[in-house]
């Protein structure tokens, strides 16, 4: 089992930037890929971006060109750099393995994009 702790959320104006961090612990050696997911208010949780242990990454269409996922294997940490934020990016952001492990969900970090 993998434990995660997300941080870095907050209130930001449209067009602004935030960097989210996800520290992973536990069965790190079993991880093939990590991902960021988000749950907008009143909507279902969705995949935002994923990164394999090789460094290859993929993004949801709605964040392509604005968000960048990266990882630091030495720190067992995954980051999500979010630029050009829009109000529709408002959500609770979670990290998890990819595919998501049912028991790996953390508390998430809330991102609010508003003027």
PDB file of C-alpha atoms in Angstrom:
ATOM      1  CA  UNK A   1       0.000   0.000   0.000  1.00  0.00           C
ATOM      2  CA  UNK A   2       1.092   3.536  -0.805  1.00  0.00           C
ATOM      3  CA  UNK A   3       0.409   6.549   1.368  1.00  0.00           C
ATOM      4  CA  UNK A   4       0.328  10.037  -0.123  1.00  0.00           C
ATOM      5  CA  UNK A   5       0.250  13.561   1.286  1.00  0.00           C
ATOM      6  CA  UNK A   6      -0.742  16.416  -1.009  1.00  0.00           C
ATOM      7  CA  UNK A   7       0.082  20.065  -0.401  1.00  0.00           C
ATOM      8  CA  UNK A   8       0.347  23.396  -2.174  1.00  0.00           C
ATOM      9  CA  UNK A   9      -3.257  24.303  -2.861  1.00  0.00           C
ATOM     10  CA  UNK A  10      -4.803  27.672  -2.186  1.00  0.00           C
ATOM     11  CA  UNK A  11      -6.686  30.625  -3.603  1.00  0.00           C
ATOM     12  CA  UNK A  12      -5.335  32.107  -6.811  1.00  0.00           C
ATOM     13  CA  UNK A  13      -6.624  34.600  -9.346  1.00  0.00           C
ATOM     14  CA  UNK A  14      -7.429  33.564 -12.913  1.00  0.00           C
ATOM     15  CA  UNK A  15      -4.223  33.455 -14.948  1.00  0.00           C
ATOM     16  CA  UNK A  16      -2.147  32.694 -11.879  1.00  0.00           C
ATOM     17  CA  UNK A  17       0.039  29.720 -11.005  1.00  0.00           C
ATOM     18  CA  UNK A  18       0.378  27.151  -8.257  1.00  0.00           C
ATOM     19  CA  UNK A  19       2.643  24.160  -7.692  1.00  0.00           C
ATOM     20  CA  UNK A  20       1.224  21.136  -5.958  1.00  0.00           C
ATOM     21  CA  UNK A  21       3.387  18.530  -4.227  1.00  0.00           C
ATOM     22  CA  UNK A  22       2.666  14.912  -3.402  1.00  0.00           C
ATOM     23  CA  UNK A  23       4.928  13.005  -1.033  1.00  0.00           C
ATOM     24  CA  UNK A  24       4.582   9.244  -1.335  1.00  0.00           C
ATOM     25  CA  UNK A  25       5.564   6.646   1.236  1.00  0.00           C
ATOM     26  CA  UNK A  26       4.984   2.976   1.946  1.00  0.00           C
ATOM     27  CA  UNK A  27       5.380   0.446  -0.863  1.00  0.00           C
ATOM     28  CA  UNK A  28       7.261   2.879  -3.121  1.00  0.00           C
ATOM     29  CA  UNK A  29       9.092   0.145  -5.008  1.00  0.00           C
ATOM     30  CA  UNK A  30       5.800  -1.171  -6.394  1.00  0.00           C
ATOM     31  CA  UNK A  31       4.886   2.104  -8.086  1.00  0.00           C
ATOM     32  CA  UNK A  32       4.938   2.056 -11.903  1.00  0.00           C
ATOM     33  CA  UNK A  33       3.296   5.440 -12.406  1.00  0.00           C
ATOM     34  CA  UNK A  34       1.805   8.274 -10.384  1.00  0.00           C
ATOM     35  CA  UNK A  35      -0.961  10.667 -11.305  1.00  0.00           C
ATOM     36  CA  UNK A  36      -2.840  13.754 -10.259  1.00  0.00           C
ATOM     37  CA  UNK A  37      -6.617  13.648 -10.195  1.00  0.00           C
ATOM     38  CA  UNK A  38      -9.152  16.332  -9.333  1.00  0.00           C
ATOM     39  CA  UNK A  39     -12.707  16.546  -8.125  1.00  0.00           C
ATOM     40  CA  UNK A  40     -14.473  19.784  -9.122  1.00  0.00           C
ATOM     41  CA  UNK A  41     -17.429  20.878  -6.964  1.00  0.00           C
ATOM     42  CA  UNK A  42     -20.438  18.688  -7.701  1.00  0.00           C
ATOM     43  CA  UNK A  43     -18.596  16.598 -10.266  1.00  0.00           C
ATOM     44  CA  UNK A  44     -16.857  13.244 -10.356  1.00  0.00           C
ATOM     45  CA  UNK A  45     -13.155  12.779  -9.829  1.00  0.00           C
ATOM     46  CA  UNK A  46     -11.140  12.930 -13.074  1.00  0.00           C
ATOM     47  CA  UNK A  47      -7.618  12.231 -14.214  1.00  0.00           C
ATOM     48  CA  UNK A  48      -5.488  15.334 -14.761  1.00  0.00           C
ATOM     49  CA  UNK A  49      -2.024  13.974 -15.613  1.00  0.00           C
ATOM     50  CA  UNK A  50       0.076  10.898 -15.109  1.00  0.00           C
ATOM     51  CA  UNK A  51       3.801  10.206 -15.137  1.00  0.00           C
ATOM     52  CA  UNK A  52       5.531   6.843 -15.482  1.00  0.00           C
ATOM     53  CA  UNK A  53       8.697   5.880 -13.660  1.00  0.00           C
ATOM     54  CA  UNK A  54      10.451   6.372 -17.016  1.00  0.00           C
ATOM     55  CA  UNK A  55       9.427  10.018 -16.991  1.00  0.00           C
ATOM     56  CA  UNK A  56       6.897   9.706 -19.813  1.00  0.00           C
ATOM     57  CA  UNK A  57       3.789  11.746 -19.085  1.00  0.00           C
ATOM     58  CA  UNK A  58       0.273  12.223 -20.402  1.00  0.00           C
ATOM     59  CA  UNK A  59      -2.268  14.956 -19.815  1.00  0.00           C
ATOM     60  CA  UNK A  60      -5.994  15.421 -19.997  1.00  0.00           C
ATOM     61  CA  UNK A  61      -6.951  17.669 -22.909  1.00  0.00           C
ATOM     62  CA  UNK A  62      -8.311  20.339 -20.589  1.00  0.00           C
ATOM     63  CA  UNK A  63      -4.855  20.979 -19.034  1.00  0.00           C
ATOM     64  CA  UNK A  64      -2.521  20.376 -21.979  1.00  0.00           C
ATOM     65  CA  UNK A  65      -0.114  23.246 -22.422  1.00  0.00           C
ATOM     66  CA  UNK A  66      -0.929  24.700 -18.999  1.00  0.00           C
ATOM     67  CA  UNK A  67      -0.009  22.011 -16.445  1.00  0.00           C
ATOM     68  CA  UNK A  68       3.232  20.067 -16.081  1.00  0.00           C
ATOM     69  CA  UNK A  69       3.668  16.910 -14.031  1.00  0.00           C
ATOM     70  CA  UNK A  70       7.120  15.968 -12.798  1.00  0.00           C
ATOM     71  CA  UNK A  71       8.692  13.645 -10.283  1.00  0.00           C
ATOM     72  CA  UNK A  72      11.696  13.492  -7.979  1.00  0.00           C
ATOM     73  CA  UNK A  73      12.423   9.822  -7.370  1.00  0.00           C
ATOM     74  CA  UNK A  74      15.009  10.600  -4.690  1.00  0.00           C
ATOM     75  CA  UNK A  75      12.363  12.439  -2.694  1.00  0.00           C
ATOM     76  CA  UNK A  76       9.483  10.135  -3.669  1.00  0.00           C
ATOM     77  CA  UNK A  77       7.612  13.278  -4.595  1.00  0.00           C
ATOM     78  CA  UNK A  78       5.447  14.169  -7.563  1.00  0.00           C
ATOM     79  CA  UNK A  79       4.686  17.753  -8.537  1.00  0.00           C
ATOM     80  CA  UNK A  80       2.019  19.456 -10.592  1.00  0.00           C
ATOM     81  CA  UNK A  81       2.935  22.887 -11.907  1.00  0.00           C
ATOM     82  CA  UNK A  82      -0.268  24.680 -12.853  1.00  0.00           C
ATOM     83  CA  UNK A  83      -0.075  27.825 -14.978  1.00  0.00           C
ATOM     84  CA  UNK A  84      -2.713  29.991 -16.643  1.00  0.00           C
ATOM     85  CA  UNK A  85      -5.268  28.788 -14.128  1.00  0.00           C
ATOM     86  CA  UNK A  86      -8.951  29.152 -14.958  1.00  0.00           C
ATOM     87  CA  UNK A  87     -12.004  29.240 -12.684  1.00  0.00           C
ATOM     88  CA  UNK A  88     -12.961  25.806 -14.037  1.00  0.00           C
ATOM     89  CA  UNK A  89      -9.728  24.425 -12.549  1.00  0.00           C
ATOM     90  CA  UNK A  90     -11.269  24.912  -9.113  1.00  0.00           C
ATOM     91  CA  UNK A  91     -11.273  21.491  -7.445  1.00  0.00           C
ATOM     92  CA  UNK A  92      -9.768  19.315  -4.768  1.00  0.00           C
ATOM     93  CA  UNK A  93      -6.622  17.820  -6.251  1.00  0.00           C
ATOM     94  CA  UNK A  94      -5.452  14.340  -5.278  1.00  0.00           C
ATOM     95  CA  UNK A  95      -2.469  12.251  -6.170  1.00  0.00           C
ATOM     96  CA  UNK A  96      -2.465   8.496  -6.376  1.00  0.00           C
ATOM     97  CA  UNK A  97      -0.813   5.738  -8.291  1.00  0.00           C
ATOM     98  CA  UNK A  98      -1.844   5.216 -11.915  1.00  0.00           C
ATOM     99  CA  UNK A  99      -4.088   3.332 -12.217  1.00  0.00           C
ATOM    100  CA  UNK A 100      -5.518   4.630  -8.955  1.00  0.00           C
ATOM    101  CA  UNK A 101      -5.277   2.385  -5.932  1.00  0.00           C
ATOM    102  CA  UNK A 102      -8.509   2.260  -3.965  1.00  0.00           C
ATOM    103  CA  UNK A 103      -6.763   2.503  -0.625  1.00  0.00           C
ATOM    104  CA  UNK A 104      -4.175   5.099  -1.672  1.00  0.00           C
ATOM    105  CA  UNK A 105      -6.286   8.244  -1.654  1.00  0.00           C
ATOM    106  CA  UNK A 106      -5.040  11.078   0.542  1.00  0.00           C
ATOM    107  CA  UNK A 107      -6.885  14.114   1.878  1.00  0.00           C
ATOM    108  CA  UNK A 108      -6.250  16.129  -1.254  1.00  0.00           C
ATOM    109  CA  UNK A 109      -5.420  19.801  -1.530  1.00  0.00           C
ATOM    110  CA  UNK A 110      -8.008  22.407  -2.484  1.00  0.00           C
ATOM    111  CA  UNK A 111      -7.384  24.793  -5.349  1.00  0.00           C
ATOM    112  CA  UNK A 112      -9.724  27.737  -5.814  1.00  0.00           C
ATOM    113  CA  UNK A 113      -9.360  29.974  -8.857  1.00  0.00           C
ATOM    114  CA  UNK A 114     -11.341  33.146  -8.374  1.00  0.00           C
ATOM    115  CA  UNK A 115     -11.005  36.885  -8.622  1.00  0.00           C
TER     116      UNK A 115
END
